[in-house]
CSV table of C-alpha atoms in Angstrom, one decimal:
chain,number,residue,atom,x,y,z
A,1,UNK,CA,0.0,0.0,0.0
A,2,UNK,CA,1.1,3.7,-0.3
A,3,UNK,CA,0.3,6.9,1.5
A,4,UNK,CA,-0.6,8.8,-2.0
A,5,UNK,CA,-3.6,11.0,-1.6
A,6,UNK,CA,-6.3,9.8,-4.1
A,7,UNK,CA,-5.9,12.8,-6.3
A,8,UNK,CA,-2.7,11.4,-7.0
A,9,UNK,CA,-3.7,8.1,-7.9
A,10,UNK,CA,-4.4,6.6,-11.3
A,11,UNK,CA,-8.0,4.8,-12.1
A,12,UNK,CA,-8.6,1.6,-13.6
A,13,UNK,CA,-11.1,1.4,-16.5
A,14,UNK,CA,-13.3,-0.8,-14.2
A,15,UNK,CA,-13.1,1.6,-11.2
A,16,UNK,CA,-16.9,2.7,-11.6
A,17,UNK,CA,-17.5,-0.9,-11.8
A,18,UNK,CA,-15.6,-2.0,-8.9
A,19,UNK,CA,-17.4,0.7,-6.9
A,20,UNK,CA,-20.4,-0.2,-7.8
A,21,UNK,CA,-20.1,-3.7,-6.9
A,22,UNK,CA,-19.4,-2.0,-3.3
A,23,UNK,CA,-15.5,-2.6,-3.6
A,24,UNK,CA,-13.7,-0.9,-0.8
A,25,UNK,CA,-10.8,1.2,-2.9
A,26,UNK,CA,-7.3,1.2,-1.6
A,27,UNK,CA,-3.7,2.9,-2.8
A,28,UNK,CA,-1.4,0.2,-4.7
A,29,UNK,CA,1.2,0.7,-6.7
A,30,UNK,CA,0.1,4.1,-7.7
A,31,UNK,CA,-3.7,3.0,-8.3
A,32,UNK,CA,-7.0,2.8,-6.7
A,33,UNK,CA,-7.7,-0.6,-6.4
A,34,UNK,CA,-10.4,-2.7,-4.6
A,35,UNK,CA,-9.0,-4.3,-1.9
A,36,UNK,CA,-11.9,-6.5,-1.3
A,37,UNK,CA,-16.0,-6.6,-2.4
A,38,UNK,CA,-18.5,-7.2,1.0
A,39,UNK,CA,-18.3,-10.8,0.9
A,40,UNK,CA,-14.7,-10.5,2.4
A,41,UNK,CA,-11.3,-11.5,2.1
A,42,UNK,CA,-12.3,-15.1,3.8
A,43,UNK,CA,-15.0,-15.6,1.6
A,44,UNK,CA,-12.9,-14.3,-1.8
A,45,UNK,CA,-10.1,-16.5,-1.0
A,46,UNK,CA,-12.8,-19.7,-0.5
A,47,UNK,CA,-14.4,-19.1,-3.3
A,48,UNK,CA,-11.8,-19.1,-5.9
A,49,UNK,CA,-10.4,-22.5,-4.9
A,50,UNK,CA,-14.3,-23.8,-5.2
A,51,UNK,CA,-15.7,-21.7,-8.1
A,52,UNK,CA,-14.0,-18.7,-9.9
A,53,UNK,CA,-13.2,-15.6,-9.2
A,54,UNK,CA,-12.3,-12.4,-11.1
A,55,UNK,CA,-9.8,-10.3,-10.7
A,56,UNK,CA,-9.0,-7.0,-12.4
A,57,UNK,CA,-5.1,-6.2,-12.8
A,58,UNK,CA,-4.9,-3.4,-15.4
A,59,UNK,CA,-2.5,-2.2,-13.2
A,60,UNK,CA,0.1,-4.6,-14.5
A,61,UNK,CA,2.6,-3.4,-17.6
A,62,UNK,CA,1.5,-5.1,-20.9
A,63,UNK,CA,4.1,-4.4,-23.9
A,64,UNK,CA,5.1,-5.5,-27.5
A,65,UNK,CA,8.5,-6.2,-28.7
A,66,UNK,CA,8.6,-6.4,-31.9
A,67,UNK,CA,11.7,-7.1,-33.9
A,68,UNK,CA,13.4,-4.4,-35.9
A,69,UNK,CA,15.1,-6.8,-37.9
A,70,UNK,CA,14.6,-10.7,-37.4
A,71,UNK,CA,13.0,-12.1,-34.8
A,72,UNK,CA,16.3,-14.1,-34.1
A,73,UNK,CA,18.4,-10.8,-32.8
A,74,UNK,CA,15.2,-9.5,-30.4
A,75,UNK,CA,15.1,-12.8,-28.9
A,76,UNK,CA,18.5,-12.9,-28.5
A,77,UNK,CA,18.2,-9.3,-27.4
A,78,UNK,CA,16.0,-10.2,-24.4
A,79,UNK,CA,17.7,-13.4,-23.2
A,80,UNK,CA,20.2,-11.2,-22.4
A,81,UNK,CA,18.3,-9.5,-19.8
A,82,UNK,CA,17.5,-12.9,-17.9
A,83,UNK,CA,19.0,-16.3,-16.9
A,84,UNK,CA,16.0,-18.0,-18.4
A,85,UNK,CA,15.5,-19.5,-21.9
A,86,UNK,CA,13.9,-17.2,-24.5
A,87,UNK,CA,15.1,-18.8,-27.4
A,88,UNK,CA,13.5,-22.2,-26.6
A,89,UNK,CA,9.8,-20.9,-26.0
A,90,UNK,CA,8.3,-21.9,-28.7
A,91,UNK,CA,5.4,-20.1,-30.4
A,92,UNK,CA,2.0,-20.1,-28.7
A,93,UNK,CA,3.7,-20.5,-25.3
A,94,UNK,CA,5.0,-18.2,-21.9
A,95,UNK,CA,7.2,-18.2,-19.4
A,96,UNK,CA,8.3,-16.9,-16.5
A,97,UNK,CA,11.2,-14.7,-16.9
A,98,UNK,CA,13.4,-11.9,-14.3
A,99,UNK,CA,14.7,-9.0,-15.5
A,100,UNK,CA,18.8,-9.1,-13.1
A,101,UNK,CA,20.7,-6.6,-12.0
A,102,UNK,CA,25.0,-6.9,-12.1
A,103,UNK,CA,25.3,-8.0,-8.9
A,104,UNK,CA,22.4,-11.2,-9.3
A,105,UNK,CA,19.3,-9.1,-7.9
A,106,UNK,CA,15.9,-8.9,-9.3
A,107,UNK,CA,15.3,-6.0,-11.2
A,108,UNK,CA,11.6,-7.3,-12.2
A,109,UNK,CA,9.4,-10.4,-12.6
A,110,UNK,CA,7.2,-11.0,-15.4
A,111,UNK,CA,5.6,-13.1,-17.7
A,112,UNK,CA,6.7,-13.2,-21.9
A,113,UNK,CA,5.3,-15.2,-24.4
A,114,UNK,CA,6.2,-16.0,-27.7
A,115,UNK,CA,3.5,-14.6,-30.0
A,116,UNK,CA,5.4,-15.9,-33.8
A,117,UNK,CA,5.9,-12.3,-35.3
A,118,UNK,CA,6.9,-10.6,-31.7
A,119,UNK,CA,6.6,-10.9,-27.5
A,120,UNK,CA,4.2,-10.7,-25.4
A,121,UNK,CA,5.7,-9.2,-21.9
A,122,UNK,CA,3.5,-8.5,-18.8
A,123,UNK,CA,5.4,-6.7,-15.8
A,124,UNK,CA,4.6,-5.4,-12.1
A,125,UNK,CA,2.7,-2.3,-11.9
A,126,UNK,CA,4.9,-0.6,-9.9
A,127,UNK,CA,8.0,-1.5,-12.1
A,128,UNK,CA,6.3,-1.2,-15.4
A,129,UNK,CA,7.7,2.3,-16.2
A,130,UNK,CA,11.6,1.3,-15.1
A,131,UNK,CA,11.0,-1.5,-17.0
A,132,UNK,CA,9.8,-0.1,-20.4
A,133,UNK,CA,12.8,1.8,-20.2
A,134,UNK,CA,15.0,-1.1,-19.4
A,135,UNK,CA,14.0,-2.8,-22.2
A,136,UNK,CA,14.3,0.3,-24.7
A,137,UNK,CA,17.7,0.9,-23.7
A,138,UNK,CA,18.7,-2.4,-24.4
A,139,UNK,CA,16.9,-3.5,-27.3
A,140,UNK,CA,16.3,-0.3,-29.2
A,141,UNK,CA,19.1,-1.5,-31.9
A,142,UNK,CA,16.4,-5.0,-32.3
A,143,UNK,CA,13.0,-3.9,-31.5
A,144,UNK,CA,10.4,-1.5,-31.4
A,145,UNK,CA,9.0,-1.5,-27.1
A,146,UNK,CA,5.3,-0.9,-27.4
A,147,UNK,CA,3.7,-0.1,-23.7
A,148,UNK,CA,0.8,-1.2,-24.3
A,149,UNK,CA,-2.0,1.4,-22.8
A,150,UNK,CA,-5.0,0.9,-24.3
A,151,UNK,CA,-6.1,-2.8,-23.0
A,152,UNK,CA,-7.6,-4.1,-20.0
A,153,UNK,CA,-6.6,-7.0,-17.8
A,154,UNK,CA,-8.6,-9.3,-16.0
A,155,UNK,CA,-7.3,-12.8,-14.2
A,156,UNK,CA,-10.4,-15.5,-13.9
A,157,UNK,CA,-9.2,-17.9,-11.5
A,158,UNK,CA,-10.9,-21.1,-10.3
A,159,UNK,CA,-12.0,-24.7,-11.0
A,160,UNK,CA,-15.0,-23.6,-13.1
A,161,UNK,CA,-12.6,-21.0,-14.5
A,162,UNK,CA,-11.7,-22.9,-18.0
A,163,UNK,CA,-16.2,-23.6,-18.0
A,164,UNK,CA,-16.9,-20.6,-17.5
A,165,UNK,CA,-14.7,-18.6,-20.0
A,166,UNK,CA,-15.6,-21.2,-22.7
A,167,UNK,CA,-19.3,-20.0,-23.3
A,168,UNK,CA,-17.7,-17.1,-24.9
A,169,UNK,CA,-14.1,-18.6,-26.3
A,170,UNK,CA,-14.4,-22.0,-26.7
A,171,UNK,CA,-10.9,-22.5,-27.3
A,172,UNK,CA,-9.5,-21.9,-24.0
A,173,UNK,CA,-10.6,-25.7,-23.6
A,174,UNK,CA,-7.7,-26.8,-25.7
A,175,UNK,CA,-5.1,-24.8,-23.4
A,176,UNK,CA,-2.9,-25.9,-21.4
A,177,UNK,CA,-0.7,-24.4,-18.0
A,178,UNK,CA,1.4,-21.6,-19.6
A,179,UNK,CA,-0.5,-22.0,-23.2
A,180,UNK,CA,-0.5,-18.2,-24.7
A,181,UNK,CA,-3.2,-17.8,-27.5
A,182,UNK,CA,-5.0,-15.0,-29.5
A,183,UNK,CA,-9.2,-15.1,-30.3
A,184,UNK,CA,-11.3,-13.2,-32.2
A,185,UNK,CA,-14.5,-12.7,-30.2
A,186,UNK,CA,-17.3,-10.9,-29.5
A,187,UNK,CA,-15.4,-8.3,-27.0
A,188,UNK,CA,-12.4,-8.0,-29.5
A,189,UNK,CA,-8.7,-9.5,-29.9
A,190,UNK,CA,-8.6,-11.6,-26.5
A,191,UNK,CA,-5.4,-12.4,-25.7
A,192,UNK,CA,-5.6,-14.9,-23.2
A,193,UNK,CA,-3.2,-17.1,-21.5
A,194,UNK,CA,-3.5,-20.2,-19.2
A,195,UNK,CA,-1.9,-18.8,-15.8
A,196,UNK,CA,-2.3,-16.9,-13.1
A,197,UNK,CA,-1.5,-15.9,-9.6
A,198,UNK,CA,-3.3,-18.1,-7.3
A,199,UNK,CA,-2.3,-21.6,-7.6
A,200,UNK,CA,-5.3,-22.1,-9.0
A,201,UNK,CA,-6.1,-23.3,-13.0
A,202,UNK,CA,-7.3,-20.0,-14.7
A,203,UNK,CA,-6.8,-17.9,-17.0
A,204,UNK,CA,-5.8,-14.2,-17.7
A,205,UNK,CA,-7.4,-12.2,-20.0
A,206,UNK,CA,-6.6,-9.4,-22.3
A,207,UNK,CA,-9.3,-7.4,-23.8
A,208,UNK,CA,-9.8,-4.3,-25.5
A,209,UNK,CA,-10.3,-1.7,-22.5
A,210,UNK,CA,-13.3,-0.3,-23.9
A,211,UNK,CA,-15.1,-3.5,-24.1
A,212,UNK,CA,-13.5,-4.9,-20.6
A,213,UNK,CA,-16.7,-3.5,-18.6
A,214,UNK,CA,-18.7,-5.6,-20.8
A,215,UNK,CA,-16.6,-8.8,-20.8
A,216,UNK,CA,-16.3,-8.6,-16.7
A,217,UNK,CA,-20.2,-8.1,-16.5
A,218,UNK,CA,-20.7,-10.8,-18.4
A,219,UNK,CA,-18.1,-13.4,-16.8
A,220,UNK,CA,-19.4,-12.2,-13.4
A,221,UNK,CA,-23.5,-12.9,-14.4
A,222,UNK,CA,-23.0,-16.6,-14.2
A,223,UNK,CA,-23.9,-18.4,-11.1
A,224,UNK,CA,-20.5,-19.1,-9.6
A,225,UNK,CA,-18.1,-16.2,-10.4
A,226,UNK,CA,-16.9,-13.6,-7.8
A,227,UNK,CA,-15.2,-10.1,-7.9
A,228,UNK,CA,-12.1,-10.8,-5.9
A,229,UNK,CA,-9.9,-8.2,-4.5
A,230,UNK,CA,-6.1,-7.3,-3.6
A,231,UNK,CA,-6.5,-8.7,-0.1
A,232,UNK,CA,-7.4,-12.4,-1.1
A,233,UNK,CA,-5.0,-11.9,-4.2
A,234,UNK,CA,-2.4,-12.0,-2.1
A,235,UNK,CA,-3.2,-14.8,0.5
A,236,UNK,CA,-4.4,-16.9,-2.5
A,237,UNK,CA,-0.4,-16.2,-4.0
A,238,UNK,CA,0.9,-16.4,-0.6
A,239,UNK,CA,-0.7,-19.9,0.4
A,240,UNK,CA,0.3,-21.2,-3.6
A,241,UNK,CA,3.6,-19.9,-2.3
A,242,UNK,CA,4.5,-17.4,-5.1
A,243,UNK,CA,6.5,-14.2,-4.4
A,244,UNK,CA,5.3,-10.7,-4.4
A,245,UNK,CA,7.8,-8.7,-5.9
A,246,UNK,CA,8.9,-5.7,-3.8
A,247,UNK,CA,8.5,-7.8,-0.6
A,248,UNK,CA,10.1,-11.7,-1.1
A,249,UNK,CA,12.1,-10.1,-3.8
A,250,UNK,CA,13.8,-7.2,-4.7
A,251,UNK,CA,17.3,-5.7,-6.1
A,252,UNK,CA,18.6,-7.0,-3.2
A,253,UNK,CA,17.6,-11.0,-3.7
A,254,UNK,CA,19.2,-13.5,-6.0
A,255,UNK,CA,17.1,-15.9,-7.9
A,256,UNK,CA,18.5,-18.8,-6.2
A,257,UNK,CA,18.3,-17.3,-2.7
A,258,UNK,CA,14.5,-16.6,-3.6
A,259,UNK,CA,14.3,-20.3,-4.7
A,260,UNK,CA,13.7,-19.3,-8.0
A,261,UNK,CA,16.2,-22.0,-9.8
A,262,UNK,CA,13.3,-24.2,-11.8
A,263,UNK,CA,13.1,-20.3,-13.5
A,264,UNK,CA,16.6,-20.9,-14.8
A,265,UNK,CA,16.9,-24.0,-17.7
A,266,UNK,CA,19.9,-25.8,-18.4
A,267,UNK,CA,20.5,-24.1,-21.1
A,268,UNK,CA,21.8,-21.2,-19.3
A,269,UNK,CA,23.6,-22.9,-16.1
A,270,UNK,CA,27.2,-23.7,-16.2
A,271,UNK,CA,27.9,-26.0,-19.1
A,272,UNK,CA,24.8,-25.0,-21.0
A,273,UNK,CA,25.2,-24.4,-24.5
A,274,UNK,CA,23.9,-20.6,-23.4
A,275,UNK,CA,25.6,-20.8,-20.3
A,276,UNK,CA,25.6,-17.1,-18.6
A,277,UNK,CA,25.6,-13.8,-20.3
A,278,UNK,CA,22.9,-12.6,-18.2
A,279,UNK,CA,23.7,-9.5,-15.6
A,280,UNK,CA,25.2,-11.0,-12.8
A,281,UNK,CA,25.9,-14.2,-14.0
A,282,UNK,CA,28.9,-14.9,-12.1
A,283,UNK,CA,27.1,-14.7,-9.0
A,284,UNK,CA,24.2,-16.8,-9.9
A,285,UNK,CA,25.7,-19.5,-10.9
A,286,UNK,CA,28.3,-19.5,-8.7
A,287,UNK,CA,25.0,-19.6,-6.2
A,288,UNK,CA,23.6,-22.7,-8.4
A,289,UNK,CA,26.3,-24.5,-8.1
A,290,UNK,CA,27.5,-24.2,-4.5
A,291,UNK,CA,24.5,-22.9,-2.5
A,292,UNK,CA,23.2,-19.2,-1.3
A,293,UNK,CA,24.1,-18.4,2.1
A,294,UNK,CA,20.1,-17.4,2.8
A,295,UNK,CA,17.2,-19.0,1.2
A,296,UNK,CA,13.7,-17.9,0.8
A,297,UNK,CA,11.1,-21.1,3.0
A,298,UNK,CA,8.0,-21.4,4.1
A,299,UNK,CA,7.0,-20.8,7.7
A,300,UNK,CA,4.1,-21.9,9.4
A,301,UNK,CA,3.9,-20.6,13.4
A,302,UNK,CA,3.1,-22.5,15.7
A,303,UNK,CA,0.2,-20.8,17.4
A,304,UNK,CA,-2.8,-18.9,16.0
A,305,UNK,CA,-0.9,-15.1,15.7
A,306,UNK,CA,0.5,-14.6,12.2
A,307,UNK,CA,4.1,-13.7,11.7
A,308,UNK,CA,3.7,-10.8,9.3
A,309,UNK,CA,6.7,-9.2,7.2
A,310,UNK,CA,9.4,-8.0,9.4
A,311,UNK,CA,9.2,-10.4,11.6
A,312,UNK,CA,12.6,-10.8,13.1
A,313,UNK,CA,13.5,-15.2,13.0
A,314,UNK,CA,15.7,-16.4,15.2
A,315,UNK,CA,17.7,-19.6,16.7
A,316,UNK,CA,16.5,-21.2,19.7
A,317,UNK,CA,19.4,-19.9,20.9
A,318,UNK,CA,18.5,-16.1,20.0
A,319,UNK,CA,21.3,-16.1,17.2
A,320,UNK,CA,19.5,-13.8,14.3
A,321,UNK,CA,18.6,-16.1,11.3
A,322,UNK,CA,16.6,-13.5,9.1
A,323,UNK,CA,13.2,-12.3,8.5
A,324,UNK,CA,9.5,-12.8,7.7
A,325,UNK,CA,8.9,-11.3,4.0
A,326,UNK,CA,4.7,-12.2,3.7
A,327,UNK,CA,2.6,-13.5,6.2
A,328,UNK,CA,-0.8,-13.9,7.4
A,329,UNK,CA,-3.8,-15.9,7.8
A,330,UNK,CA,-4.2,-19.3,5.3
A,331,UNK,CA,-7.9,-19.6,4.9
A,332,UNK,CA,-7.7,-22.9,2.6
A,333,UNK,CA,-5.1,-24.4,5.5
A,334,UNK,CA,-7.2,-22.3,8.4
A,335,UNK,CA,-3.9,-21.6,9.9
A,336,UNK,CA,-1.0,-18.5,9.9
A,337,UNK,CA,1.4,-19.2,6.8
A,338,UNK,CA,4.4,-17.0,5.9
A,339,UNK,CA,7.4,-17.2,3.9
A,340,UNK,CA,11.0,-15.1,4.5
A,341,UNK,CA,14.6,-15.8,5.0
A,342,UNK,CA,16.7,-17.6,6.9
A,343,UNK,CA,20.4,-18.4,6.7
A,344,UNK,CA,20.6,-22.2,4.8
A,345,UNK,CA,21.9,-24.0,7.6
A,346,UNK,CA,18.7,-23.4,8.7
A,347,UNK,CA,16.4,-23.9,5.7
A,348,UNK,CA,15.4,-27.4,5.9
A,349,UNK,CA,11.7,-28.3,6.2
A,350,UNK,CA,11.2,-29.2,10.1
A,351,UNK,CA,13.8,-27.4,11.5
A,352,UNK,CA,12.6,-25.0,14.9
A,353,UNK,CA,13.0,-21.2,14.8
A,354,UNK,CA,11.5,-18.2,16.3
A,355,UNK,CA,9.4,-15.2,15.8
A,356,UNK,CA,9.7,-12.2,17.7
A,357,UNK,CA,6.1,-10.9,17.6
A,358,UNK,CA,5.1,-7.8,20.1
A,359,UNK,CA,8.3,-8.3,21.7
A,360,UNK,CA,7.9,-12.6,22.5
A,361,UNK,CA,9.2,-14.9,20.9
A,362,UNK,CA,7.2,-17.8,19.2
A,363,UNK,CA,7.9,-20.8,17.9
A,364,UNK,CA,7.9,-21.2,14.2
A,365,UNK,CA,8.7,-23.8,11.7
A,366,UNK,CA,10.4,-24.0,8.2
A,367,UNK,CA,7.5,-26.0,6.2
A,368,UNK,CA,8.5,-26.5,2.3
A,369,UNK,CA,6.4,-24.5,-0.1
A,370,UNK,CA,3.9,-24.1,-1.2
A,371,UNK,CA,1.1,-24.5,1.6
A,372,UNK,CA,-1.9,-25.4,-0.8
A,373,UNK,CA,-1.6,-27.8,-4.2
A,374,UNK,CA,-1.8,-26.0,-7.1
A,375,UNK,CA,-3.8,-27.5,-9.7
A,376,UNK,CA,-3.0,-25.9,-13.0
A,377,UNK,CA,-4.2,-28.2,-16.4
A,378,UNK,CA,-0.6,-29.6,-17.2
């Protein structure tokens, strides 16, 4: 959250929308965004793992890269941003990628996909202007960097999600997890891939902003489909154990340290045939190879109070171990999850550490991530 008056805030194209549907508005990342609907977090969160829920993140960075020249140098281009494959995504499909720093950190995390004739990039709201101009700076000799500006975003998560969405594209039946298609339909160019941010199967949606009022009216007129706001967002992300950038990483953070290495193929470790030339490469695979010295776990406390970021971890013994990054209440689990970091000897599932909340210290205990199955269509 910020402290940005609300005349200084930006509005989504769904604001009237969300306000209407009794959406309490909140500051984030320089928007006014509804934190949660009168239902409630609780009942937000529960619903999404039963039904579906919608979500609207317009707020995120959509942009086009389109090559200058041949497709070949812009994806070249980009890998060089990143320790992850680009060149081996292969049309129709998206990945996961982070943008790194020299010395290893996370500059960014994001979703690209591989759209034939150009990418398809989607970034954090509150990056999405550092990262335009990261990317123009160093791929202005390859490609074109469209911010994309006039298209809406909504995320419809759930197991009825892939039923739901295909009254209106019946194609989204034949998608897989990480699938990245384009449909002509009745609200527009839909640009829809299979993902999302909750650990559920779903789908997220990008449509024409003037028609997103209609699409979102219509998704949320069947019998089963929520509005779902920031708050269960992010204990939906935080129980599927998936970082929120900012918080569990950050310029300071290594991929490895965040737990991050199934982000990073083969193909770019030591010995892959595109072994390094990513910003701090010697670092990170250095870290690969031998081990961080502070890893990113789950935590679940051992009595009802949460452990929420900040909160100091220690040894039994009081010896300082690290922090709590994102915590709270697990309504699926009906317990107090978190995640943060602790020094590796300590990051083994089981082992005993402890919380210093309101000045006691609780017991708390590394858990491996994440805290609820996912179920994504593989």
């Amino acid at each position: 959250m910020t402290d940005l008056n609300t005349s200084d805030l930006k509005r989504l194209a769904l604001h009237d929308l969300h306000v209407a549907l009794g959406g309490k508005m909140v500051p984030f990342a320089g928007y006014e965004m509804p934190v949660q609907y009168p239902a409630g977090v609780m009942t937000e969160h529960l619903h999404t793992r039963s039904a579906a829920g919608l979500f609207d993140v317009s707020h995120m960075g959509q942009v086009i890269l389109r090559p200058t020249g041949d497709m070949a140098a812009l994806v070249a281009g980009f890998e060089a941003l990143m320790p992850v494959d680009v060149a081996g995504l292969v049309e129709g499909r998206q990945r996961y990628g982070l943008f790194t720093n020299e010395t290893g950190g996370i500059l960014d995390d994001l979703m690209f996909a591989n759209r034939g004739d150009h990418l398809f990039v989607v970034v954090n709201a509150a990056c999405k202007e550092a990262d335009v101009a990261h990317m123009t700076a160093h791929l202005s000799a390859v490609a074109t960097v469209e911010h994309i500006t006039d298209r809406a975003l909504l995320a419809l998560q759930g197991p009825r999600a892939e039923a739901v969405l295909a009254a209106w594209v019946p194609g989204v039946t034949e998608m897989r997890f990480m699938d990245a298609r384009v449909f002509d339909t009745l609200y527009g160019p839909m640009w829809v891939s299979r993902s999302g941010y909750t650990g559920e199967d779903g789908f997220e949606i990008s449509v024409p902003e003037a028609a997103a009022e209609d699409l979102a009216r219509s998704l949320l007129s069947v019998n089963g489909v929520m509005p779902i706001g920031l708050g269960a967002r992010d204990s939906l992300r935080l129980e599927a154990g998936l970082c929120l950038y900012g918080h569990d990483i950050d310029t300071g953070t290594t991929p490895v340290e965040a737990g991050l290495n199934w982000a990073i193929q083969k193909v770019r470790r030591t010995g892959g045939a595109r072994a390094g030339g990513f910003p701090g490469a010697d670092r990170i695979l250095h870290e690969l190879d031998h081990g961080p010295e502070r890893l990113r776990v789950g935590l679940l406390p051992q009595t009802r109070a949460p452990m929420r970021e900040g909160t100091q971890l220690f040894d039994p013994d009081g010896t300082p171990l690290g922090e709590v990054t994102s915590g709270g209440f697990g309504p699926s689990v009906q317990a107090p999850v978190a995640m943060g970091y602790v020094a590796a000897s300590h990051a083994a599932p089981g082992t005993l550490l402890e919380g210093e909340v309101r000045g006691k210290r609780l017991p708390v205990t590394v858990a491996p991530l994440p805290f609820h199955p996912t179920t994504y269509k593989r």
